[in-house]
Short mmCIF file of C-alpha atoms in Angstrom, two decimals:
data_model
loop_
_atom_site.label_atom_id
_atom_site.label_comp_id
_atom_site.label_asym_id
_atom_site.label_seq_id
_atom_site.Cartn_x
_atom_site.Cartn_y
_atom_site.Cartn_z
CA ASP A 15 -9.42 31.81 26.31
CA GLY A 16 -6.70 33.31 24.17
CA GLY A 17 -7.16 33.32 20.46
CA ILE A 18 -7.84 35.20 17.26
CA THR A 19 -11.23 36.64 16.40
CA GLN A 20 -12.14 37.43 12.82
CA SER A 21 -15.28 39.26 11.83
CA PRO A 22 -17.55 39.11 10.04
CA LYS A 23 -17.63 35.39 9.28
CA TYR A 24 -19.57 35.97 6.06
CA LEU A 25 -19.65 39.18 4.05
CA PHE A 26 -21.28 40.16 0.80
CA ARG A 27 -20.35 43.26 -1.14
CA LYS A 28 -21.18 44.84 -4.43
CA GLU A 29 -18.54 45.42 -7.04
CA GLY A 30 -16.70 48.69 -6.57
CA GLN A 31 -17.14 48.80 -2.80
CA ASN A 32 -14.34 48.68 -0.28
CA VAL A 33 -14.74 46.32 2.65
CA THR A 34 -12.76 45.94 5.86
CA LEU A 35 -12.20 42.62 7.61
CA SER A 36 -11.44 42.69 11.30
CA CYS A 37 -8.78 40.62 13.07
CA GLU A 38 -8.18 40.84 16.80
CA GLN A 39 -5.85 38.69 18.93
CA ASN A 40 -5.40 38.47 22.69
CA LEU A 41 -2.36 36.21 22.58
CA ASN A 42 0.09 39.08 23.01
CA HIS A 43 1.74 38.04 19.75
CA ASP A 44 4.04 40.47 17.99
CA ALA A 45 3.47 39.29 14.41
CA MET A 46 0.22 39.16 12.47
CA TYR A 47 -0.64 37.95 8.97
CA TRP A 48 -3.38 37.95 6.34
CA TYR A 49 -3.85 35.08 3.91
CA ARG A 50 -6.20 34.50 1.03
CA GLN A 51 -7.51 31.06 0.09
CA ASP A 52 -9.37 30.20 -3.10
CA PRO A 53 -11.35 26.94 -3.50
CA GLY A 54 -9.08 23.91 -3.64
CA GLN A 55 -5.97 26.05 -3.27
CA GLY A 56 -3.40 26.65 -0.59
CA LEU A 57 -2.96 29.87 1.37
CA ARG A 58 -1.34 32.89 -0.21
CA LEU A 59 0.19 35.63 1.89
CA ILE A 60 -1.30 39.10 1.42
CA TYR A 61 0.36 41.21 4.12
CA TYR A 62 2.21 40.62 7.33
CA SER A 63 3.30 42.75 10.26
CA GLN A 64 6.18 41.96 12.56
CA ILE A 65 5.55 44.81 14.96
CA VAL A 66 3.15 47.68 15.64
CA ASN A 67 3.20 50.47 13.04
CA ASP A 68 5.08 48.32 10.56
CA PHE A 69 3.89 45.93 7.85
CA GLN A 70 5.19 44.38 4.64
CA LYS A 71 3.63 43.16 1.43
CA GLY A 72 3.29 39.47 0.92
CA ASP A 73 2.93 37.67 -2.40
CA ILE A 74 -0.44 39.11 -3.49
CA ALA A 75 -0.78 42.57 -1.89
CA GLU A 76 -2.24 44.40 -4.89
CA GLY A 77 -5.77 45.64 -4.21
CA TYR A 78 -5.44 45.25 -0.44
CA SER A 79 -4.40 47.55 2.39
CA VAL A 80 -3.70 47.04 6.09
CA SER A 81 -2.88 48.99 9.23
CA ARG A 82 -1.25 48.00 12.50
CA GLU A 83 -1.93 50.77 14.99
CA LYS A 84 -2.35 48.41 17.94
CA LYS A 85 -0.57 45.20 18.79
CA GLU A 86 -3.80 43.23 19.04
CA SER A 87 -5.45 44.46 15.83
CA PHE A 88 -4.60 44.01 12.13
CA PRO A 89 -7.56 44.97 9.89
CA LEU A 90 -7.53 44.19 6.17
CA THR A 91 -9.28 46.40 3.62
CA VAL A 92 -10.22 44.83 0.32
CA THR A 93 -10.38 47.74 -2.09
CA SER A 94 -12.23 48.13 -5.36
CA ALA A 95 -8.86 47.72 -7.09
CA GLN A 96 -8.86 44.02 -6.20
CA LYS A 97 -10.21 42.43 -9.38
CA ASN A 98 -11.29 39.10 -7.98
CA PRO A 99 -11.94 39.54 -4.24
CA THR A 100 -14.29 36.60 -3.67
CA ALA A 101 -12.31 34.29 -1.39
CA PHE A 102 -11.79 32.94 2.12
CA TYR A 103 -9.60 35.26 4.18
CA LEU A 104 -7.56 34.03 7.10
CA CYS A 105 -5.80 36.04 9.78
CA ALA A 106 -2.97 34.58 11.85
CA SER A 107 -0.55 35.65 14.53
CA SER A 108 2.71 34.39 15.95
CA GLN A 109 5.02 35.19 18.80
CA GLY A 110 7.97 35.39 16.46
CA GLN A 111 11.17 33.43 16.27
CA GLY A 112 11.78 33.00 19.95
CA LEU A 113 14.77 31.19 21.40
CA THR A 114 14.08 27.97 19.52
CA GLY A 115 14.00 29.66 16.13
CA ALA A 116 10.50 28.33 15.54
CA ASN A 117 7.62 30.54 14.47
CA VAL A 118 4.28 28.82 15.00
CA LEU A 119 1.18 30.47 13.56
CA THR A 120 -2.21 30.56 15.25
CA PHE A 121 -5.10 31.12 12.86
CA GLY A 122 -8.53 32.64 13.17
CA ALA A 123 -11.68 30.95 11.87
CA GLY A 124 -11.69 32.99 8.68
CA SER A 125 -13.96 35.44 6.85
CA ARG A 126 -15.68 34.46 3.63
CA LEU A 127 -16.12 37.38 1.25
CA THR A 128 -18.46 37.15 -1.73
CA VAL A 129 -18.71 39.88 -4.33
CA LEU A 130 -22.09 40.06 -5.99
CA ASP B 24 12.22 29.13 1.19
CA ALA B 25 12.65 25.50 0.21
CA LYS B 26 9.78 24.09 -1.80
CA THR B 27 7.82 21.06 -0.65
CA THR B 28 6.10 18.31 -2.61
CA GLN B 29 3.16 16.40 -1.20
CA PRO B 30 0.76 13.89 -2.78
CA PRO B 31 -2.53 15.63 -3.59
CA SER B 32 -4.67 13.10 -1.74
CA MET B 33 -4.68 9.90 0.27
CA ASP B 34 -7.18 7.68 2.05
CA CYS B 35 -6.78 6.05 5.41
CA ALA B 36 -8.84 3.53 7.37
CA GLU B 37 -10.17 4.62 10.73
CA GLY B 38 -8.06 3.29 13.59
CA ARG B 39 -5.03 2.71 11.41
CA ALA B 40 -1.89 4.83 11.24
CA ALA B 41 -1.80 7.49 8.55
CA ASN B 42 1.65 8.22 7.09
CA LEU B 43 1.83 11.49 5.19
CA PRO B 44 4.97 12.04 3.12
CA CYS B 45 6.61 15.32 2.24
CA ASN B 46 9.58 15.89 -0.02
CA HIS B 47 11.80 18.93 0.63
CA SER B 48 14.96 18.02 -1.25
CA THR B 49 16.25 21.62 -1.38
CA ILE B 50 16.01 22.21 2.35
CA SER B 51 18.94 24.00 3.92
CA GLY B 52 20.52 23.48 7.29
CA ASN B 53 18.66 26.26 9.07
CA GLU B 54 15.17 25.44 7.85
CA TYR B 55 12.50 23.92 10.03
CA VAL B 56 9.82 21.52 8.81
CA TYR B 57 6.29 22.45 9.95
CA TRP B 58 3.02 20.61 9.61
CA TYR B 59 -0.42 22.19 9.79
CA ARG B 60 -3.85 20.86 8.97
CA GLN B 61 -7.06 22.54 7.85
CA ILE B 62 -10.45 21.04 8.44
CA HIS B 63 -12.98 22.15 5.85
CA SER B 64 -13.81 25.89 6.02
CA GLN B 65 -11.80 26.44 9.21
CA GLY B 66 -8.47 28.08 9.91
CA PRO B 67 -5.36 25.88 9.76
CA GLN B 68 -4.18 24.27 12.96
CA TYR B 69 -0.55 23.77 13.93
CA ILE B 70 0.42 20.12 14.41
CA ILE B 71 4.16 19.77 14.90
CA HIS B 72 7.54 21.01 13.73
CA GLY B 73 11.14 19.82 13.75
CA LEU B 74 14.65 20.64 12.61
CA LYS B 75 16.50 17.34 12.35
CA ASN B 76 15.43 15.11 15.21
CA ASN B 77 12.23 13.12 15.21
CA GLU B 78 9.48 14.76 17.22
CA THR B 79 6.31 13.54 18.92
CA ASN B 80 3.44 15.30 20.61
CA GLU B 81 -0.11 14.46 21.55
CA MET B 82 -1.32 14.87 17.98
CA ALA B 83 1.31 13.23 15.82
CA SER B 84 4.89 12.15 15.21
CA LEU B 85 7.30 13.72 12.76
CA ILE B 86 10.02 11.59 11.22
CA ILE B 87 12.75 13.48 9.35
CA THR B 88 15.24 11.53 7.25
CA GLU B 89 18.91 11.79 8.12
CA ASP B 90 19.65 13.87 5.01
CA ARG B 91 16.59 16.02 5.84
CA LYS B 92 15.34 15.85 2.27
CA SER B 93 12.03 14.31 3.24
CA SER B 94 9.78 13.82 6.22
CA THR B 95 6.73 11.85 7.24
CA LEU B 96 3.90 12.94 9.49
CA ILE B 97 2.37 10.02 11.34
CA LEU B 98 -1.13 10.10 12.80
CA PRO B 99 -0.94 6.96 14.95
CA HIS B 100 -4.64 6.09 15.16
CA ALA B 101 -6.59 8.03 12.56
CA THR B 102 -10.16 9.02 13.37
CA LEU B 103 -12.87 10.50 11.19
CA ARG B 104 -12.08 13.88 12.76
CA ASP B 105 -8.61 13.72 11.21
CA THR B 106 -10.10 14.18 7.73
CA ALA B 107 -8.48 17.44 6.58
CA VAL B 108 -5.94 19.03 4.28
CA TYR B 109 -2.42 18.61 5.66
CA TYR B 110 0.26 21.15 4.80
CA CYS B 111 4.00 20.55 4.98
CA ILE B 112 6.08 23.73 5.04
CA VAL B 113 9.75 24.52 5.42
CA ARG B 114 11.06 27.92 6.36
CA PRO B 115 14.30 29.52 7.47
CA ARG B 116 15.24 29.97 11.05
CA ALA B 117 16.18 33.60 10.29
CA TYR B 118 15.04 35.85 13.07
CA ASN B 119 13.59 38.40 10.70
CA ASP B 120 11.95 36.07 8.17
CA TYR B 121 8.21 36.04 8.72
CA LYS B 122 7.00 35.17 5.21
CA LEU B 123 5.25 31.83 5.16
CA SER B 124 3.05 30.51 2.38
CA PHE B 125 1.17 27.24 2.12
CA GLY B 126 0.95 25.02 -0.94
CA ALA B 127 -2.04 22.86 -1.88
CA GLY B 128 -1.21 20.19 0.74
CA THR B 129 -2.49 16.61 0.95
CA THR B 130 -6.22 15.99 1.31
CA VAL B 131 -6.54 13.12 3.76
CA THR B 132 -9.83 11.25 3.95
CA VAL B 133 -10.30 8.87 6.86
CA ARG B 134 -12.88 6.20 6.08
CA ALA B 135 -14.86 4.15 8.59
#
Protein backbone atom coordinates (compact mmCIF):
# COMPACT_ATOMS: atom_id res chain seq x y z
CA ASP A 1 0.00 0.00 0.00
CA GLY A 2 1.20 3.48 -0.78
CA GLY A 3 1.68 5.88 2.05
CA ILE A 4 3.98 7.84 4.31
CA THR A 5 6.09 6.23 7.00
CA GLN A 6 7.40 8.26 9.90
CA SER A 7 9.86 6.91 12.42
CA PRO A 8 10.31 6.67 15.28
CA LYS A 9 6.77 6.99 16.60
CA TYR A 10 8.03 8.05 20.03
CA LEU A 11 11.39 9.61 20.80
CA PHE A 12 12.99 10.92 23.94
CA ARG A 13 16.05 13.11 23.97
CA LYS A 14 18.09 15.03 26.46
CA GLU A 15 18.46 18.76 26.23
CA GLY A 16 21.28 19.82 23.95
CA GLN A 17 21.06 16.78 21.69
CA ASN A 18 20.17 16.85 18.03
CA VAL A 19 17.63 14.32 16.82
CA THR A 20 16.56 13.31 13.31
CA LEU A 21 13.03 12.26 12.42
CA SER A 22 12.58 10.09 9.36
CA CYS A 23 9.88 10.51 6.71
CA GLU A 24 9.60 8.21 3.71
CA GLN A 25 6.85 8.15 1.06
CA ASN A 26 6.16 5.70 -1.76
CA LEU A 27 3.41 7.75 -3.38
CA ASN A 28 5.74 9.24 -5.98
CA HIS A 29 4.76 12.70 -4.74
CA ASP A 30 6.91 15.66 -5.67
CA ALA A 31 6.23 17.83 -2.61
CA MET A 32 6.90 17.03 1.04
CA TYR A 33 6.23 18.94 4.25
CA TRP A 34 7.01 18.98 7.97
CA TYR A 35 4.54 20.30 10.53
CA ARG A 36 4.70 20.76 14.26
CA GLN A 37 1.67 20.39 16.52
CA ASP A 38 1.50 21.41 20.17
CA PRO A 39 -1.28 20.19 22.51
CA GLY A 40 -4.64 21.71 21.61
CA GLN A 41 -3.15 23.66 18.73
CA GLY A 42 -3.31 23.48 14.97
CA LEU A 43 -0.45 22.51 12.67
CA ARG A 44 2.38 24.91 11.99
CA LEU A 45 4.56 24.55 8.92
CA ILE A 46 8.28 24.04 9.59
CA TYR A 47 9.76 23.31 6.16
CA TYR A 48 8.50 22.20 2.79
CA SER A 49 10.08 20.90 -0.39
CA GLN A 50 8.55 21.16 -3.82
CA ILE A 51 11.20 19.11 -5.58
CA VAL A 52 14.37 17.11 -4.92
CA ASN A 53 17.36 19.18 -3.76
CA ASP A 54 15.17 22.17 -2.99
CA PHE A 55 13.34 23.22 0.17
CA GLN A 56 11.93 26.38 1.74
CA LYS A 57 11.35 27.60 5.26
CA GLY A 58 7.85 27.56 6.61
CA ASP A 59 6.51 29.65 9.46
CA ILE A 60 8.65 28.22 12.30
CA ALA A 61 11.92 26.98 10.75
CA GLU A 62 14.29 28.26 13.44
CA GLY A 63 16.06 25.41 15.23
CA TYR A 64 15.23 22.87 12.52
CA SER A 65 17.00 21.62 9.41
CA VAL A 66 15.98 19.38 6.52
CA SER A 67 17.41 17.74 3.41
CA ARG A 68 15.80 16.42 0.25
CA GLU A 69 18.38 14.27 -1.51
CA LYS A 70 15.84 11.73 -2.73
CA LYS A 71 12.28 12.16 -3.91
CA GLU A 72 10.92 9.69 -1.39
CA SER A 73 12.75 10.95 1.70
CA PHE A 74 12.55 14.22 3.69
CA PRO A 75 14.25 13.87 7.11
CA LEU A 76 13.88 16.57 9.75
CA THR A 77 16.62 17.35 12.27
CA VAL A 78 15.60 19.04 15.48
CA THR A 79 18.73 20.82 16.64
CA SER A 80 19.79 21.96 20.08
CA ALA A 81 18.96 25.51 18.94
CA GLN A 82 15.25 24.68 19.09
CA LYS A 83 14.28 26.01 22.52
CA ASN A 84 11.06 24.08 23.02
CA PRO A 85 11.23 20.94 20.86
CA THR A 86 8.71 18.77 22.74
CA ALA A 87 5.85 18.35 20.26
CA PHE A 88 4.07 16.08 17.81
CA TYR A 89 5.73 16.19 14.39
CA LEU A 90 3.85 15.39 11.22
CA CYS A 91 5.21 14.73 7.75
CA ALA A 92 3.06 15.08 4.64
CA SER A 93 3.39 14.83 0.90
CA SER A 94 1.42 15.96 -2.12
CA GLN A 95 1.48 15.49 -5.84
CA GLY A 96 1.39 19.22 -6.39
CA GLN A 97 -1.09 21.45 -8.12
CA GLY A 98 -2.01 19.16 -10.96
CA LEU A 99 -4.46 20.05 -13.69
CA THR A 100 -7.29 20.80 -11.28
CA GLY A 101 -5.27 23.30 -9.27
CA ALA A 102 -5.87 21.28 -6.12
CA ASN A 103 -3.08 20.20 -3.81
CA VAL A 104 -4.22 17.45 -1.45
CA LEU A 105 -1.89 16.47 1.39
CA THR A 106 -1.37 12.93 2.63
CA PHE A 107 -0.05 12.72 6.17
CA GLY A 108 2.03 10.23 8.08
CA ALA A 109 1.09 8.95 11.54
CA GLY A 110 3.41 11.37 13.29
CA SER A 111 6.41 11.27 15.63
CA ARG A 112 6.10 12.40 19.22
CA LEU A 113 9.29 13.98 20.55
CA THR A 114 9.80 14.54 24.27
CA VAL A 115 12.79 16.41 25.65
CA LEU A 116 13.75 15.31 29.13
CA ASP B 1 -3.90 32.96 2.19
CA ALA B 2 -7.42 33.80 3.29
CA LYS B 3 -8.07 33.24 6.97
CA THR B 4 -10.80 30.92 8.20
CA THR B 5 -12.97 31.05 11.30
CA GLN B 6 -14.45 27.92 12.82
CA PRO B 7 -16.31 27.31 16.10
CA PRO B 8 -13.93 25.74 18.62
CA SER B 9 -16.21 22.81 19.41
CA MET B 10 -19.55 21.18 18.70
CA ASP B 11 -21.46 18.08 19.72
CA CYS B 12 -23.48 15.82 17.50
CA ALA B 13 -25.77 12.87 18.15
CA GLU B 14 -24.82 9.56 16.60
CA GLY B 15 -26.80 8.84 13.44
CA ARG B 16 -27.69 12.48 12.88
CA ALA B 17 -26.17 14.84 10.34
CA ALA B 18 -23.30 17.00 11.56
CA ASN B 19 -23.06 20.45 9.95
CA LEU B 20 -19.69 22.12 10.44
CA PRO B 21 -19.50 25.79 9.50
CA CYS B 22 -16.50 27.71 8.27
CA ASN B 23 -16.24 31.41 7.57
CA HIS B 24 -13.74 32.59 4.95
CA SER B 25 -15.00 36.08 4.16
CA THR B 26 -11.70 37.23 2.60
CA ILE B 27 -11.47 34.37 0.13
CA SER B 28 -10.41 35.31 -3.37
CA GLY B 29 -11.56 33.90 -6.65
CA ASN B 30 -8.69 31.48 -7.11
CA GLU B 31 -8.74 29.94 -3.64
CA TYR B 32 -9.96 26.45 -2.92
CA VAL B 33 -11.70 25.40 0.29
CA TYR B 34 -10.28 22.20 1.83
CA TRP B 35 -11.45 20.14 4.76
CA TYR B 36 -9.30 17.73 6.75
CA ARG B 37 -9.90 15.92 10.00
CA GLN B 38 -7.56 14.64 12.69
CA ILE B 39 -8.48 11.82 15.00
CA HIS B 40 -6.65 12.03 18.32
CA SER B 41 -2.87 11.52 18.03
CA GLN B 42 -3.03 10.59 14.34
CA GLY B 43 -2.10 12.43 11.17
CA PRO B 44 -4.80 14.56 9.52
CA GLN B 45 -6.92 12.95 6.85
CA TYR B 46 -8.17 14.70 3.72
CA ILE B 47 -11.97 14.84 3.45
CA ILE B 48 -13.03 17.01 0.54
CA HIS B 49 -12.31 20.23 -1.32
CA GLY B 50 -14.12 22.62 -3.63
CA LEU B 51 -13.83 25.88 -5.51
CA LYS B 52 -17.37 27.18 -5.98
CA ASN B 53 -19.66 24.26 -6.70
CA ASN B 54 -21.03 21.97 -4.03
CA GLU B 55 -19.14 18.71 -3.77
CA THR B 56 -19.94 15.25 -2.42
CA ASN B 57 -17.87 12.15 -1.90
CA GLU B 58 -18.15 8.99 0.16
CA MET B 59 -17.16 10.79 3.34
CA ALA B 60 -19.00 14.09 3.27
CA SER B 61 -20.64 16.92 1.37
CA LEU B 62 -19.29 20.43 1.00
CA ILE B 63 -21.71 23.31 0.55
CA ILE B 64 -20.15 26.62 -0.51
CA THR B 65 -22.29 29.76 -0.46
CA GLU B 66 -22.78 31.64 -3.70
CA ASP B 67 -20.56 34.52 -2.55
CA ARG B 68 -17.99 31.92 -1.38
CA LYS B 69 -17.56 33.67 1.96
CA SER B 70 -18.56 30.62 3.96
CA SER B 71 -18.95 26.89 3.63
CA THR B 72 -20.44 23.97 5.51
CA LEU B 73 -19.10 20.46 5.78
CA ILE B 74 -21.87 17.92 6.20
CA LEU B 75 -21.31 14.48 7.68
CA PRO B 76 -24.64 12.88 6.73
CA HIS B 77 -24.85 10.17 9.38
CA ALA B 78 -22.33 10.83 12.14
CA THR B 79 -20.80 7.84 13.91
CA LEU B 80 -18.63 7.66 17.00
CA ARG B 81 -15.63 7.22 14.69
CA ASP B 82 -16.25 10.71 13.31
CA THR B 83 -15.17 12.25 16.63
CA ALA B 84 -12.16 14.34 15.60
CA VAL B 85 -10.81 17.83 15.03
CA TYR B 86 -12.01 19.21 11.69
CA TYR B 87 -9.92 21.79 9.85
CA CYS B 88 -11.20 24.18 7.20
CA ILE B 89 -8.47 25.70 5.04
CA VAL B 90 -8.41 27.97 2.03
CA ARG B 91 -5.41 28.34 -0.23
CA PRO B 92 -4.55 29.82 -3.60
CA ARG B 93 -4.65 27.87 -6.78
CA ALA B 94 -1.20 29.24 -7.67
CA TYR B 95 0.92 26.54 -9.20
CA ASN B 96 3.92 27.40 -7.09
CA ASP B 97 2.20 28.02 -3.74
CA TYR B 98 2.79 25.06 -1.46
CA LYS B 99 2.54 26.76 1.95
CA LEU B 100 -0.41 25.44 3.90
CA SER B 101 -1.01 25.91 7.61
CA PHE B 102 -3.84 24.65 9.78
CA GLY B 103 -5.65 26.63 12.46
CA ALA B 104 -7.13 25.17 15.64
CA GLY B 105 -10.16 23.70 13.83
CA THR B 106 -13.46 22.50 15.33
CA THR B 107 -13.43 19.67 17.85
CA VAL B 108 -16.43 17.52 17.00
CA THR B 109 -17.68 15.05 19.59
CA VAL B 110 -20.24 12.50 18.44
CA ARG B 111 -22.30 11.17 21.34
CA ALA B 112 -24.21 7.90 21.46
